[in-house]
Coordinates of C-alpha atoms in Angstrom, one line a residue:
X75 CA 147.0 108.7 192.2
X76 CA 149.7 107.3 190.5
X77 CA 147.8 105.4 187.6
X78 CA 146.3 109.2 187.1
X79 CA 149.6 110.9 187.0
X80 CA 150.7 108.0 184.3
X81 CA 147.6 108.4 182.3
X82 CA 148.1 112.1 182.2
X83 CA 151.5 111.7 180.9
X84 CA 151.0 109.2 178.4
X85 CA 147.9 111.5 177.2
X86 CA 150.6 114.6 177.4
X87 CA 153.3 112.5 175.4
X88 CA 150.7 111.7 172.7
X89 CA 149.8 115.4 172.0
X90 CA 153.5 116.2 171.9
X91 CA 153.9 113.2 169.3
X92 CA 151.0 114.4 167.2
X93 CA 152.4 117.9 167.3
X94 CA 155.5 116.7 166.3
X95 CA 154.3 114.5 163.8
X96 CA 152.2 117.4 162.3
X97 CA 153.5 117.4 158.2
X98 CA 153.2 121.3 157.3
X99 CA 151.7 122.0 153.6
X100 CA 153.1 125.1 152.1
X101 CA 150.7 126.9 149.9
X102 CA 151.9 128.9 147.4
X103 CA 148.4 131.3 145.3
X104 CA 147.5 134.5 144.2
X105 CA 146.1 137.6 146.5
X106 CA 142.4 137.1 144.6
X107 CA 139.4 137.4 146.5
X108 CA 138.5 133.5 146.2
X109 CA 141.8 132.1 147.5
X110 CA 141.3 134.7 150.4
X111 CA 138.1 133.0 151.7
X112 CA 139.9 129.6 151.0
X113 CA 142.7 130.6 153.2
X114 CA 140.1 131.6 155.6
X115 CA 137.6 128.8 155.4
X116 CA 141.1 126.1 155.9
X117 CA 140.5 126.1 159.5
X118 CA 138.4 123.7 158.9
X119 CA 140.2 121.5 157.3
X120 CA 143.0 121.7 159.7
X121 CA 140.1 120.9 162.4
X122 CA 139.4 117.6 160.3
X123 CA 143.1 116.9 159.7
X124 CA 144.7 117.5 162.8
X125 CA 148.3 115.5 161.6
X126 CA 148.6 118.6 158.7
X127 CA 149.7 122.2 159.0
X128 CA 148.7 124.8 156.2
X129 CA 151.6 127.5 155.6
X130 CA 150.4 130.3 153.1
X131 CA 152.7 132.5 151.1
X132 CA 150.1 134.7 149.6
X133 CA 151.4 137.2 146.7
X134 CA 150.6 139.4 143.8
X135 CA 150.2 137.5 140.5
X136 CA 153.2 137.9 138.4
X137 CA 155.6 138.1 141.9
X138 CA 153.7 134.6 142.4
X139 CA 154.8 133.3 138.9
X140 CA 157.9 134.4 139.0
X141 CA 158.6 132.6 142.8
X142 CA 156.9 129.4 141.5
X143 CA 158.2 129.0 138.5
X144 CA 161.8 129.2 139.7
X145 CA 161.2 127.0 142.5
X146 CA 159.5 124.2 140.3
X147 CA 162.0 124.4 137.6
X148 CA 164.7 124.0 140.0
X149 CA 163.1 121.6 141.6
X150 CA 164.0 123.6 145.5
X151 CA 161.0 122.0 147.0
X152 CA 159.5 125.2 148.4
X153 CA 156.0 124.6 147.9
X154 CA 153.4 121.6 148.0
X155 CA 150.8 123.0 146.6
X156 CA 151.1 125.7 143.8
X157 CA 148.2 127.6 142.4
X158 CA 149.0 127.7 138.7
X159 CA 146.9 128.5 135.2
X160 CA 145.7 126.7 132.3
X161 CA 149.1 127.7 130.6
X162 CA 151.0 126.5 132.9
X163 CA 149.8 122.6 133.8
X164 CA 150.0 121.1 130.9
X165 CA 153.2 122.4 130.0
X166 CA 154.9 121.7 133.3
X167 CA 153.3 118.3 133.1
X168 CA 155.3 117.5 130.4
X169 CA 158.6 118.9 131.6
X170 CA 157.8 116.2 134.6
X171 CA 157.3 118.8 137.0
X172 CA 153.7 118.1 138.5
X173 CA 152.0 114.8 140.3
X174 CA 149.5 113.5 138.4
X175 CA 146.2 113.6 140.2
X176 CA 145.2 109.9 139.8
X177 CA 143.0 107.1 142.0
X178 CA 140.6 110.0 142.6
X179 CA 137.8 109.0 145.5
X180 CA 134.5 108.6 143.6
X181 CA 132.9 111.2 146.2
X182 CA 135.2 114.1 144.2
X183 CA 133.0 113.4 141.0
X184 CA 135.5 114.4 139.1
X185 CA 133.5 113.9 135.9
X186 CA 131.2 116.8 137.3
X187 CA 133.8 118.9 136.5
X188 CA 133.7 121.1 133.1
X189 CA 135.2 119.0 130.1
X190 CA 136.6 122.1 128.8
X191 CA 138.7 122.7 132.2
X192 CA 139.3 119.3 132.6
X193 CA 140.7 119.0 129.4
X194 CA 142.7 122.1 129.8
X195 CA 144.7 121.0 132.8
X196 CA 145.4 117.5 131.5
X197 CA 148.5 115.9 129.5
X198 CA 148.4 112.4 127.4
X199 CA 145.3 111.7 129.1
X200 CA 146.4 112.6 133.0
X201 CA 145.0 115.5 134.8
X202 CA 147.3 117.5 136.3
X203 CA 145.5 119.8 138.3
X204 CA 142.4 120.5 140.2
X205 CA 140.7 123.7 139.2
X206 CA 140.0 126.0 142.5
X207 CA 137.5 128.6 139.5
X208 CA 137.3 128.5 136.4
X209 CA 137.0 132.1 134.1
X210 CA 136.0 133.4 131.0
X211 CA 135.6 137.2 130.6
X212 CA 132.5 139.6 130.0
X213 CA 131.4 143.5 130.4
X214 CA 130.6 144.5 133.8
X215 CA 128.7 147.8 133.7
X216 CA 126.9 150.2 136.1
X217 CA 122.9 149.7 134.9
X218 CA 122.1 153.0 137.0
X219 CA 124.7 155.4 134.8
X220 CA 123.5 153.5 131.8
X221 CA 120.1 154.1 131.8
X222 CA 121.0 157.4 133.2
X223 CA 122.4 158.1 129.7
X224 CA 119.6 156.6 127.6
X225 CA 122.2 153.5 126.7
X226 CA 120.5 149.9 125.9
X227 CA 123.2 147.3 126.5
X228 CA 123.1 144.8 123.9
X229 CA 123.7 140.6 124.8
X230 CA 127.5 141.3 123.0
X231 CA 128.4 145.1 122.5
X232 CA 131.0 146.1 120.0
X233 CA 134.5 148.0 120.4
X234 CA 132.5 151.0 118.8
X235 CA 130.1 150.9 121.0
X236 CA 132.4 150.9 124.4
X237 CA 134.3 153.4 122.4
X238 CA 131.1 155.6 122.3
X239 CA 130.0 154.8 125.7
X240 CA 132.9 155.5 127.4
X241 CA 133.2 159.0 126.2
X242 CA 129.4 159.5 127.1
X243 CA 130.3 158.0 130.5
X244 CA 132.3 159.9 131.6
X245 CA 132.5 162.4 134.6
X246 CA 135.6 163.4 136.0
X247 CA 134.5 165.6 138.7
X248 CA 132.2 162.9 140.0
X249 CA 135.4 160.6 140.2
X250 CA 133.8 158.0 137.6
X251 CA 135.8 156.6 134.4
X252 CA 133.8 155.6 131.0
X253 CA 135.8 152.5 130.9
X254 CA 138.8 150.5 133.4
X255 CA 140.4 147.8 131.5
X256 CA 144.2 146.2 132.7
X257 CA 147.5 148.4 132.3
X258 CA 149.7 146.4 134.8
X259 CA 152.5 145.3 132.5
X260 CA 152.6 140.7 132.4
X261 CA 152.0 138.3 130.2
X262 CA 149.0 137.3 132.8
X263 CA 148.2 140.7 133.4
X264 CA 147.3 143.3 130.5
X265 CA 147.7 140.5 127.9
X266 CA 145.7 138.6 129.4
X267 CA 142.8 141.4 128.4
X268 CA 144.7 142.5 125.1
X269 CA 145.2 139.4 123.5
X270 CA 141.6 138.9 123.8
X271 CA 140.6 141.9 122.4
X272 CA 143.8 141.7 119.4
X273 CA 142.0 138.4 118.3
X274 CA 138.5 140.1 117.5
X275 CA 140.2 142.6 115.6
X276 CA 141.3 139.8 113.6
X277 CA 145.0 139.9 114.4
X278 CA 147.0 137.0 116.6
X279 CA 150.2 136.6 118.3
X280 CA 152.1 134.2 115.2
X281 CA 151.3 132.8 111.9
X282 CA 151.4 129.3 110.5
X283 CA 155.5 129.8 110.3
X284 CA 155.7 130.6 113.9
X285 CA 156.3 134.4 112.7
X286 CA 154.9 137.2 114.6
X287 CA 152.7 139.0 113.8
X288 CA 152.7 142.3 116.0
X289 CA 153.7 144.7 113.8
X290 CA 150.2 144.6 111.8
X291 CA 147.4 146.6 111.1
X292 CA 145.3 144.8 113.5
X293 CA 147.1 145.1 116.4
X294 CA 147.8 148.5 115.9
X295 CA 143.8 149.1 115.7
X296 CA 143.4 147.5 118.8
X297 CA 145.7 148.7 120.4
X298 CA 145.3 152.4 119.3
X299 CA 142.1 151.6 120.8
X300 CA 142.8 150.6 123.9
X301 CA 145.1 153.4 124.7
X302 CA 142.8 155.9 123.6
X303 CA 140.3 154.9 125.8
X304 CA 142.1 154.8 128.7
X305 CA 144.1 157.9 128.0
X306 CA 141.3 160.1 127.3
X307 CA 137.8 158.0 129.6
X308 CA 140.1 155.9 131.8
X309 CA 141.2 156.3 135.8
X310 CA 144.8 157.9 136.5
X311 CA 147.4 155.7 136.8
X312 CA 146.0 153.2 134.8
X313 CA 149.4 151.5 133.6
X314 CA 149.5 150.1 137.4
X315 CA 146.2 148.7 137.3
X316 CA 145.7 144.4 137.2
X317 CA 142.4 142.8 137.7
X318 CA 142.3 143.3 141.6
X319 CA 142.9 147.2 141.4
X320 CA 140.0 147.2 138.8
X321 CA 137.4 145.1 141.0
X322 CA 138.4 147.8 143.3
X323 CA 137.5 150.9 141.4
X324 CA 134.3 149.6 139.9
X325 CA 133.1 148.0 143.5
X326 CA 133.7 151.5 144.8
X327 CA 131.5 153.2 142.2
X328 CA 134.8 154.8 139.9
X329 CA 134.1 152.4 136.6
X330 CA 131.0 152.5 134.4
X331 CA 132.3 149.8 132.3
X332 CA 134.8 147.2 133.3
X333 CA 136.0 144.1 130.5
X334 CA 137.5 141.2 132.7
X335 CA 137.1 138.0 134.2
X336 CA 134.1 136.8 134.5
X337 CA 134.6 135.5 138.5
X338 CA 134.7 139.1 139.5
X339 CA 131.3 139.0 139.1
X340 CA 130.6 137.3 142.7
X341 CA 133.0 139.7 144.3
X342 CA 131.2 142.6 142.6
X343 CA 127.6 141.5 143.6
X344 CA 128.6 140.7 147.5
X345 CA 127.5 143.5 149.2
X346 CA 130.2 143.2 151.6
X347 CA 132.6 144.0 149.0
X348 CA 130.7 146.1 146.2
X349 CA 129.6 149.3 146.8
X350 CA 127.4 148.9 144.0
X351 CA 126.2 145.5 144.9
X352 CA 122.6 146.1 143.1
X353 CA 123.6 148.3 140.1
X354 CA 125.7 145.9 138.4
X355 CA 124.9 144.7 134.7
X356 CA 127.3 142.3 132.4
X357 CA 126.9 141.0 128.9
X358 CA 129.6 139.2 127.2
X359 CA 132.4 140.4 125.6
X360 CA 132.8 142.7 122.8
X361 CA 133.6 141.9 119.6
X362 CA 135.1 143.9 116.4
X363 CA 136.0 142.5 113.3
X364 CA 135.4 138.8 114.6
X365 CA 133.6 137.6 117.6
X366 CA 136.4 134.9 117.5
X367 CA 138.4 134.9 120.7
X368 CA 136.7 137.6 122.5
X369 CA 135.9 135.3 125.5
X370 CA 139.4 134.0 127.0
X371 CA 139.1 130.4 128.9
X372 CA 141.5 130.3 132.2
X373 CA 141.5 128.0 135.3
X374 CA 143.0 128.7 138.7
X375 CA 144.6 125.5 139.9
X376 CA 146.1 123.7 143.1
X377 CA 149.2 121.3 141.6
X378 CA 151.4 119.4 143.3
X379 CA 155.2 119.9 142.9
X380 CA 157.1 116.8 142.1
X381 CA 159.8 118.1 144.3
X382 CA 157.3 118.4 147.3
X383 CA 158.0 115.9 150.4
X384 CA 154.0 116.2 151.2
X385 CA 152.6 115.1 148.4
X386 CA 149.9 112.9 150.1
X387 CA 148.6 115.8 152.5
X388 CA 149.3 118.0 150.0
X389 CA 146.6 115.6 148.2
X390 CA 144.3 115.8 150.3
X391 CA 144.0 119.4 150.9
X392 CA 143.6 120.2 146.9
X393 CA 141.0 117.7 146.9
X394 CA 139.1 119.3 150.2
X395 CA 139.3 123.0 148.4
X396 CA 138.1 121.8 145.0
X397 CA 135.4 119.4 146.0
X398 CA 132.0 119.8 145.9
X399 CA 131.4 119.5 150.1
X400 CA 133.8 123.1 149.8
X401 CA 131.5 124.8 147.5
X402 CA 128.9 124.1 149.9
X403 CA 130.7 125.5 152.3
X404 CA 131.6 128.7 150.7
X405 CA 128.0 129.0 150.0
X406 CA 126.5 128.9 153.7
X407 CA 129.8 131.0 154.8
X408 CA 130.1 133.6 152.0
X409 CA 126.6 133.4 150.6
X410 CA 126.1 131.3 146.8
X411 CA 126.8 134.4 144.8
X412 CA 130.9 134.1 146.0
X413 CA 131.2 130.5 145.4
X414 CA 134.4 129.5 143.4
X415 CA 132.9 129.6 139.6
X416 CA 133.1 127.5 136.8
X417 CA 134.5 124.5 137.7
X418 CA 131.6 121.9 138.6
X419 CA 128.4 121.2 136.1
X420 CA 126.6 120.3 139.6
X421 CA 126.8 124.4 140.3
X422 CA 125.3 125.2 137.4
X423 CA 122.5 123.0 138.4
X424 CA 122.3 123.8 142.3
X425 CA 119.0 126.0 142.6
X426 CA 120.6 128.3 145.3
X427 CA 123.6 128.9 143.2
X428 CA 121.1 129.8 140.2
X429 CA 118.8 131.9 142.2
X430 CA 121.8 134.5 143.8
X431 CA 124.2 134.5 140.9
X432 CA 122.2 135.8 138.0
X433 CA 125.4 136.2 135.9
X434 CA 125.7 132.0 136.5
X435 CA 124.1 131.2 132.7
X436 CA 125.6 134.1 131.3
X437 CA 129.2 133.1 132.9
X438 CA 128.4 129.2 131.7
X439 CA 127.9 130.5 128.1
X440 CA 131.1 132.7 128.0
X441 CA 133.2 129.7 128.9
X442 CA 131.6 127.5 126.8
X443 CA 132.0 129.2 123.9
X444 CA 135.6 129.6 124.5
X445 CA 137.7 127.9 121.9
X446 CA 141.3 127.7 122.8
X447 CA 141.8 126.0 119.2
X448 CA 139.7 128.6 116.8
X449 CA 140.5 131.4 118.2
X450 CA 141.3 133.8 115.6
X451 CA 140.1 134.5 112.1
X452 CA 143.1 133.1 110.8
X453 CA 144.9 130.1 111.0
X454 CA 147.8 130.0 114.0
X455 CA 150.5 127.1 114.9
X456 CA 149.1 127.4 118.7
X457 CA 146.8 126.0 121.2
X458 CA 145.3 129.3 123.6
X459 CA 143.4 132.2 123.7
X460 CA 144.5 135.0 126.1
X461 CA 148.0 133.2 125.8
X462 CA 149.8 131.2 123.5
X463 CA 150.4 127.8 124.8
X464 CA 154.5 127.4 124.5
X465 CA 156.9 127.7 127.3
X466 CA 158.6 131.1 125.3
X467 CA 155.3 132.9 125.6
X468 CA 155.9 133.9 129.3
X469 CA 159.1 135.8 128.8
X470 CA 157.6 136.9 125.2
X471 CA 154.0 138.1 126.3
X472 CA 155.8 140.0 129.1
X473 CA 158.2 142.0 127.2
X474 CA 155.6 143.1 125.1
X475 CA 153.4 143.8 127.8
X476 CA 155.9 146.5 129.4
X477 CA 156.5 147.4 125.7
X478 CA 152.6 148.2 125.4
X479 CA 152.7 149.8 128.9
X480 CA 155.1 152.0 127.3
X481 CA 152.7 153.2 124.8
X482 CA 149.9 154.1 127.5
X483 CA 152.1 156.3 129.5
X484 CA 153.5 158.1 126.7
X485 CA 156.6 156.9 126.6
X486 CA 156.7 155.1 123.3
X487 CA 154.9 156.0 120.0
X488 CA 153.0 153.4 119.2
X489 CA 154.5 152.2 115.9
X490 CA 157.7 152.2 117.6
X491 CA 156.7 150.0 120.2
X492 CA 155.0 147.5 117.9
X493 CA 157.9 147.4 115.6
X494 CA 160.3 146.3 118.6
X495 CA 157.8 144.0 120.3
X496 CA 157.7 142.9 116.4
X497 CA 162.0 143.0 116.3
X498 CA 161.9 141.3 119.7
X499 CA 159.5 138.1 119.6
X500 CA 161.1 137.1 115.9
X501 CA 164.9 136.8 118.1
X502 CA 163.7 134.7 120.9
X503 CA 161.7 132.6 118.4
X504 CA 164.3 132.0 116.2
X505 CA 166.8 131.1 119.2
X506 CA 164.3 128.6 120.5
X507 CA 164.3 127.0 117.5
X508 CA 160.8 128.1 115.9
X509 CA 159.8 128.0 112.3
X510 CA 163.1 125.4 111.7
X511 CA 161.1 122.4 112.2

């Protein structure tokens, strides 16, 4: 009886030791539908790693830059693993901010993932972060409302033609908008979309001098454009709208077009989330004067804070949720058209994958014609498509964001709001030092 009672104990003391010795993983990402199911699907890594905790803080894009850009830089130690962008890595990486991801197991094949996203998350020769999915952006439209109207949809439509299409598009009454398209205010949120669509007009953020280039002809096209659309075919309220109130609209039926990122397109042919499931079309995106940075090239990626005391279970849980064993998983749990996109060539070659995603090749293409160095019909100083890759352009593509966000609720003219954006960039460039060196 005794031996029992001892052996019980010692078997009650270990537990108590593992609970204890238990090192908690705080995760800091974005409210997108993806890092939903990883949050989900991490049971199952806790199962397999019974020592490590998983703490989420799961928030709204530009709230989550904001709290993890301040917690990096001041090196507070909040988080182990942040989910950061393609701008972001390889300039934190230089500031000394993020573990390199080195001595990488060979079972994470980290050669099968895309040069292009490799490359982008890299510094001097280092990556820097895993990529969770990888993005370009293409035209999502409703195939039912187009042929509907008599409308053929080209491989890569024009500005005229979703100009045109928009207005034949739409319906009030019914509750369905000719065209949704990002008005949230951020750097990462309507500029994200609107530097795309400034480059193909043939306009870009600076010029060889590191002088800006806003108050031009071409941004004033595009974005005359833009707000007439979405003033006159566009949902109400549509200066509060980021990509995850758009996938909502146009997987409940209210968007015949939609130009965004090209990993809604799992979301919006899941049943479970898309009302509209089997009336979804895409083709890439459209193109004006130049088809020259139309498609934008971003990553979603799990880093490692230098200032996180985890680092080594923080290790191992970016390389559980960007390996291929997790795809797999997504795939059997969530079905092969919601697995996280565009990180691995060994997707792009899984049969399944190939067979429920028919937007796969079409996706491929779009991010393998993105060119974060020719980007714009002109020459520029800067690396970036949808961005520009300097540590300024976050404060910068912000302030011209709510500046533009102005404009669309008609509280700026638009010449006014160029010419301060204009009067605005030229200061903080010439305080940091640009165009002196």
């Amino acid at each position: 009886m005794k031996l029992r009672k001892s052996a019980l104990l010692i078997a009650a003391l270990s537990l108590t030791a593992t609970a204890q010795a238990a090192t908690t993983v705080t995760i800091g990402t974005v409210n997108n539908g993806d890092m939903v199911i990883m949050q989900k699907l991490s049971k199952q890594f806790e199962q397999q790693n019974p020592d490590i905790k998983l703490d989420w803080v799961v928030l709204e894009e530009n709230v989550l830059r904001q709290r993890l850009t301040t917690d990096i830089a001041t090196k507070s130690g909040q988080f182990d693993v942040a989910t950061i962008g393609t701008y972001e890595v390889p300039i934190w990486a230089k500031q000394g901010w993020l573990m390199p991801l080195e001595n990488l197991p060979a079972d994470y094949a980290v050669d099968d993932i895309l040069k292009s996203v490799r490359d982008g998350l890299s510094h001097e020769g280092k990556l820097y972060a895993a990529p969770f999915y990888a993005e370009s952006s293409m035209l999502f439209y409703r195939k039912d409302l187009f042929e509907k109207a008599g409308i053929t949809m080209p491989e890569q439509p024009t500005w005229d033609n979703v100009k045109q299409w928009a207005e034949k598009l739409t319906d009030k009454k019914a509750e369905v908008y000719g065209i949704c398209l990002r008005g949230k205010p951020g750097w990462g949120e309507n500029f994200a979309f609107l530097s795309t669509m400034i480059n193909t007009y043939g306009g870009q953020w600076f010029d060889m001098n590191w002088q800006p280039t806003i108050d031009t002809p071409e941004w004033k096209a595009a974005i005359g454009d833009y707000v007439e659309m979405l003033n006159k075919y566009g949902p109400p309220g549509a200066a509060a709208n980021g990509f995850n109130e758009n996938l909502t609209l146009f997987a409940n039926g209210k968007c015949a077009m939609w130009i965004d990122a090209t990993v809604a397109a799992g979301l919006l042919y899941n049943p479970k989330q898309s009302k509209v499931s089997d009336k979804v079309g895409f083709a890439q995106a459209p193109v004006a004067k130049t088809p020259k940075g139309a498609h934008w090239l971003w990553a979603w990626t799990l880093a490692i804070p230098q200032s996180s005391d985890a680092k080594d279970a923080a290790k191992k849980f970016v390389l559980w949720a960007t390996s291929k064993p997790y795809i797999q998983l997504v795939g059997e749990k969530e079905g092969w058209a919601s697995v996280p996109p565009g990180t691995r060539t060994s997707t792009y070659e899984n049969p399944k994958y190939l067979e429920a995603a028919p937007f796969a090749k079409p996706v491929l293409a779009a991010i393998n014609s993105a060119d974060p160095t020719d980007q714009t019909l002109n020459p520029r100083p800067y690396v970036g498509i949808q961005y520009v890759g300097i540590p300024e352009f976050q404060a910068i593509g912000t302030q011209v964001g709510q500046t533009i966000a102005a404009v669309l609720t008609g509280k700026m003219p638009l010449d006014q709001a160029l010419k301060s954006a204009q009067a605005a960039t030229a200061r903080t460039m010439t305080q940091a030092g640009y165009g002196k060196k």
